[in-house]
Amino acid sequence: YSHQRFLTRALLQHPAAMAAADPPAAAAAASHTQQKARLLYTERVLDSSQQDTGVRVLHLNNPESLNSLTSNIAAEFTAELQQLRADSAMRALIVTGQGRAFSAGGDFSFIQQRMAGSVQDNQQVLGSFYCTFLALRTLPVVTIAAINGPAVGGGLGFALACDMRLASSSAKLSANFVKLGITPGGLRAVLLLALLLVLQLVVLLRQFSDSMCLTLLPRWRLHVLS
């Protein structure tokens, strides 16, 4: 499963972008060691001639906890986002998870700690926490969630914050907030669903038939004239 190759080709429409070349073995080993110590990291995708394609791949790198979203990973994400904004050569960003999950959502031990807080305090703390990840939408390039496994709760919200999603056959999408007795703070991104449909029209050049419009856009009160 190589979403880097597939999406590089789809975004850049360039045959050379189909193969992401590996760096020299020694450099790759050193880089991999440094990356494993981080909760997330970004890679550049190179074409077969070692040229930068402009595509970046952001890896959530905490597979032991199914890439759950913690305060530590939020801090790293904020710093990574600043670096990505400064990357003038970036043309697209792919977000994916290491291991068997995209993201299991907010770390449950963190959420349990918040249960002792007041409503006002939790509104500020949790609102700021989830908005940290939804800040992905401030990037000036196309963002794509490569959903390689379960995307649950806040992890689903993170995927929805991307402009587009590509899911593997092992992907499972779930919003289990109410089951846990909490409000769906990480699903603020559902407010973007109408925009996501527009992006399909503009970026993917997709055409919607009248029947598809009635199915996808019932709340827009679209009337099809016969």
Short mmCIF file of C-alpha atoms in Angstrom, two decimals:
data_model
loop_
_atom_site.label_atom_id
_atom_site.label_comp_id
_atom_site.label_asym_id
_atom_site.label_seq_id
_atom_site.Cartn_x
_atom_site.Cartn_y
_atom_site.Cartn_z
CA TYR A 1 0.00 0.00 0.00
CA SER A 2 1.83 3.09 -1.26
CA HIS A 3 -0.35 6.17 -0.90
CA GLN A 4 2.73 8.35 -1.46
CA ARG A 5 3.17 7.06 -5.01
CA PHE A 6 -0.51 7.03 -5.85
CA LEU A 7 -1.23 10.52 -4.60
CA THR A 8 1.95 12.04 -6.00
CA ARG A 9 0.92 10.82 -9.45
CA ALA A 10 -2.66 11.98 -8.98
CA LEU A 11 -1.68 15.44 -7.75
CA LEU A 12 1.24 16.23 -9.99
CA GLN A 13 0.22 14.36 -13.16
CA HIS A 14 3.85 13.56 -13.85
CA PRO A 15 5.10 10.04 -14.73
CA ALA A 16 8.37 10.53 -12.88
CA ALA A 17 6.49 11.10 -9.63
CA MET A 18 5.29 7.49 -9.47
CA ALA A 19 8.39 6.27 -7.65
CA ALA A 20 9.65 7.78 -4.41
CA ALA A 21 13.38 7.14 -4.35
CA ASP A 22 15.12 6.05 -1.15
CA PRO A 23 17.94 8.19 0.32
CA PRO A 24 21.41 6.65 0.82
CA ALA A 25 21.37 3.79 3.32
CA ALA A 26 23.49 5.48 6.00
CA ALA A 27 21.50 8.72 5.86
CA ALA A 28 18.24 6.80 5.84
CA ALA A 29 19.24 4.79 8.92
CA ALA A 30 20.23 7.92 10.86
CA SER A 31 17.07 9.73 9.80
CA HIS A 32 14.89 6.75 10.74
CA THR A 33 16.45 6.60 14.23
CA GLN A 34 15.70 10.28 14.83
CA GLN A 35 12.17 9.95 13.49
CA LYS A 36 11.31 7.00 15.75
CA ALA A 37 11.96 9.24 18.78
CA ARG A 38 9.31 11.72 17.62
CA LEU A 39 5.53 11.47 17.97
CA LEU A 40 5.14 12.73 14.43
CA TYR A 41 7.42 13.61 11.54
CA THR A 42 7.27 14.79 7.93
CA GLU A 43 8.97 13.25 4.91
CA ARG A 44 9.58 14.67 1.46
CA VAL A 45 8.54 12.56 -1.52
CA LEU A 46 11.18 12.39 -4.26
CA ASP A 47 10.72 11.27 -7.83
CA SER A 48 12.87 8.69 -9.62
CA SER A 49 15.52 11.33 -10.43
CA GLN A 50 15.80 12.38 -6.76
CA GLN A 51 13.94 15.64 -7.40
CA ASP A 52 11.55 17.05 -4.83
CA THR A 53 7.95 16.52 -5.98
CA GLY A 54 6.58 19.09 -3.54
CA VAL A 55 4.56 16.41 -1.75
CA ARG A 56 5.06 15.98 2.00
CA VAL A 57 3.90 13.03 4.11
CA LEU A 58 3.11 13.72 7.77
CA HIS A 59 3.28 10.52 9.86
CA LEU A 60 1.55 10.19 13.23
CA ASN A 61 4.20 8.12 14.98
CA ASN A 62 2.82 6.60 18.17
CA PRO A 63 1.66 3.16 16.99
CA GLU A 64 1.74 1.65 20.49
CA SER A 65 -1.26 3.82 21.42
CA LEU A 66 -2.78 3.61 17.92
CA ASN A 67 -1.61 7.19 17.30
CA SER A 68 -3.93 8.60 19.95
CA LEU A 69 -3.95 12.38 20.26
CA THR A 70 -2.22 13.63 23.41
CA SER A 71 -1.08 17.02 24.71
CA ASN A 72 2.50 16.08 23.77
CA ILE A 73 1.60 15.23 20.19
CA ALA A 74 -0.46 18.44 20.03
CA ALA A 75 2.63 20.45 20.95
CA GLU A 76 4.72 18.64 18.32
CA PHE A 77 2.00 19.13 15.73
CA THR A 78 1.91 22.89 16.37
CA ALA A 79 5.68 23.09 15.84
CA GLU A 80 5.49 20.88 12.74
CA LEU A 81 2.71 23.03 11.30
CA GLN A 82 4.90 26.12 11.60
CA GLN A 83 7.65 24.39 9.64
CA LEU A 84 5.20 23.25 6.98
CA ARG A 85 3.87 26.79 6.55
CA ALA A 86 7.45 27.94 5.95
CA ASP A 87 8.02 25.25 3.29
CA SER A 88 7.57 27.28 0.10
CA ALA A 89 8.26 24.21 -2.08
CA MET A 90 5.37 22.19 -0.62
CA ARG A 91 2.50 21.59 -3.04
CA ALA A 92 0.46 18.99 -1.13
CA LEU A 93 0.44 17.27 2.27
CA ILE A 94 -0.55 13.67 2.98
CA VAL A 95 -1.38 12.76 6.60
CA THR A 96 -1.23 9.13 7.71
CA GLY A 97 -0.56 6.96 10.75
CA GLN A 98 2.28 4.60 11.53
CA GLY A 99 1.28 1.04 12.44
CA ARG A 100 -2.20 -0.37 12.01
CA ALA A 101 -4.23 2.76 12.84
CA PHE A 102 -4.68 6.24 11.46
CA SER A 103 -5.60 7.61 14.89
CA ALA A 104 -7.63 6.32 17.82
CA GLY A 105 -8.58 9.89 18.73
CA GLY A 106 -8.07 11.72 22.00
CA ASP A 107 -6.03 9.84 24.58
CA PHE A 108 -8.55 8.44 27.06
CA SER A 109 -6.37 9.04 30.15
CA PHE A 110 -6.18 12.73 29.18
CA ILE A 111 -9.97 12.85 28.75
CA GLN A 112 -10.49 11.15 32.12
CA GLN A 113 -8.34 13.80 33.80
CA ARG A 114 -10.56 16.47 32.33
CA MET A 115 -13.66 14.92 33.93
CA ALA A 116 -12.62 16.48 37.23
CA GLY A 117 -12.53 19.95 35.69
CA SER A 118 -15.32 22.51 35.52
CA VAL A 119 -17.43 22.98 32.41
CA GLN A 120 -15.86 26.37 31.73
CA ASP A 121 -12.33 25.05 32.19
CA ASN A 122 -12.97 22.05 29.95
CA GLN A 123 -14.45 24.24 27.25
CA GLN A 124 -11.21 26.20 27.14
CA VAL A 125 -8.77 23.29 27.50
CA LEU A 126 -10.49 20.77 25.23
CA GLY A 127 -11.55 23.42 22.73
CA SER A 128 -7.94 24.55 22.40
CA PHE A 129 -6.76 20.91 22.21
CA TYR A 130 -9.00 19.94 19.31
CA CYS A 131 -8.52 23.25 17.49
CA THR A 132 -4.78 22.53 17.49
CA PHE A 133 -5.33 19.64 15.10
CA LEU A 134 -8.04 21.39 13.08
CA ALA A 135 -5.46 24.12 12.39
CA LEU A 136 -4.37 21.77 9.60
CA ARG A 137 -6.90 23.69 7.51
CA THR A 138 -4.76 26.83 7.68
CA LEU A 139 -2.15 25.33 5.34
CA PRO A 140 -2.23 26.92 1.85
CA VAL A 141 -1.97 23.57 0.03
CA VAL A 142 -4.19 20.56 -0.61
CA THR A 143 -4.24 18.17 2.37
CA ILE A 144 -5.11 14.49 2.07
CA ALA A 145 -5.76 11.97 4.83
CA ALA A 146 -4.39 8.54 3.87
CA ILE A 147 -6.50 6.49 6.28
CA ASN A 148 -4.53 3.28 6.73
CA GLY A 149 -6.65 1.86 9.58
CA PRO A 150 -9.12 2.92 12.30
CA ALA A 151 -9.88 6.65 12.52
CA VAL A 152 -11.92 7.07 15.70
CA GLY A 153 -13.37 10.09 17.51
CA GLY A 154 -10.90 12.96 17.31
CA GLY A 155 -8.89 10.89 14.83
CA LEU A 156 -11.90 10.94 12.51
CA GLY A 157 -12.21 14.69 13.06
CA PHE A 158 -8.53 15.05 12.12
CA ALA A 159 -9.13 13.11 8.90
CA LEU A 160 -12.20 15.25 8.13
CA ALA A 161 -10.10 18.39 8.59
CA CYS A 162 -8.14 17.37 5.47
CA ASP A 163 -9.41 18.44 2.07
CA MET A 164 -9.68 14.84 0.83
CA ARG A 165 -9.47 11.32 2.20
CA LEU A 166 -8.11 8.08 0.74
CA ALA A 167 -9.02 5.01 2.79
CA SER A 168 -7.48 1.54 2.67
CA SER A 169 -9.58 -1.62 2.92
CA SER A 170 -8.64 -1.87 6.61
CA ALA A 171 -9.93 1.61 7.46
CA LYS A 172 -12.72 1.92 10.03
CA LEU A 173 -14.38 5.26 10.75
CA SER A 174 -16.16 5.76 14.04
CA ALA A 175 -17.49 8.64 16.15
CA ASN A 176 -17.86 7.07 19.59
CA PHE A 177 -18.07 10.20 21.74
CA VAL A 178 -21.60 9.66 23.05
CA LYS A 179 -20.80 6.02 23.87
CA LEU A 180 -18.06 7.31 26.19
CA GLY A 181 -20.33 9.95 27.67
CA ILE A 182 -18.51 12.96 26.19
CA THR A 183 -19.36 15.61 23.62
CA PRO A 184 -17.90 15.34 20.10
CA GLY A 185 -15.41 18.21 20.32
CA GLY A 186 -13.09 16.66 17.73
CA LEU A 187 -15.91 16.48 15.21
CA ARG A 188 -16.11 20.22 14.71
CA ALA A 189 -14.77 19.32 11.28
CA VAL A 190 -18.18 17.97 10.25
CA LEU A 191 -19.10 21.61 9.69
CA LEU A 192 -16.72 21.42 6.73
CA LEU A 193 -18.60 18.64 4.93
CA ALA A 194 -20.30 21.03 2.53
CA LEU A 195 -16.91 22.51 1.68
CA LEU A 196 -15.52 19.03 1.08
CA LEU A 197 -18.21 18.39 -1.53
CA VAL A 198 -17.29 21.66 -3.22
CA LEU A 199 -13.64 20.59 -3.29
CA GLN A 200 -14.65 17.44 -5.14
CA LEU A 201 -16.13 19.66 -7.82
CA VAL A 202 -13.20 22.08 -7.97
CA VAL A 203 -10.14 19.89 -7.33
CA LEU A 204 -11.23 16.47 -8.58
CA LEU A 205 -13.43 17.92 -11.36
CA ARG A 206 -16.17 15.53 -10.33
CA GLN A 207 -19.65 15.86 -11.79
CA PHE A 208 -22.79 15.24 -9.71
CA SER A 209 -25.97 14.03 -11.35
CA ASP A 210 -29.37 15.23 -10.13
CA SER A 211 -29.94 11.98 -8.20
CA MET A 212 -26.54 12.24 -6.51
CA CYS A 213 -27.28 15.83 -5.50
CA LEU A 214 -30.54 14.78 -3.89
CA THR A 215 -28.69 12.04 -1.99
CA LEU A 216 -25.63 14.04 -0.92
CA LEU A 217 -27.11 17.46 -0.35
CA PRO A 218 -30.57 17.05 1.23
CA ARG A 219 -30.03 19.86 3.72
CA TRP A 220 -29.23 22.31 0.94
CA ARG A 221 -32.91 21.99 -0.11
CA LEU A 222 -31.86 21.47 -3.69
CA HIS A 223 -34.79 21.10 -6.06
CA VAL A 224 -34.27 19.22 -9.31
CA LEU A 225 -36.44 20.44 -12.16
CA SER A 226 -37.79 17.70 -14.42
#
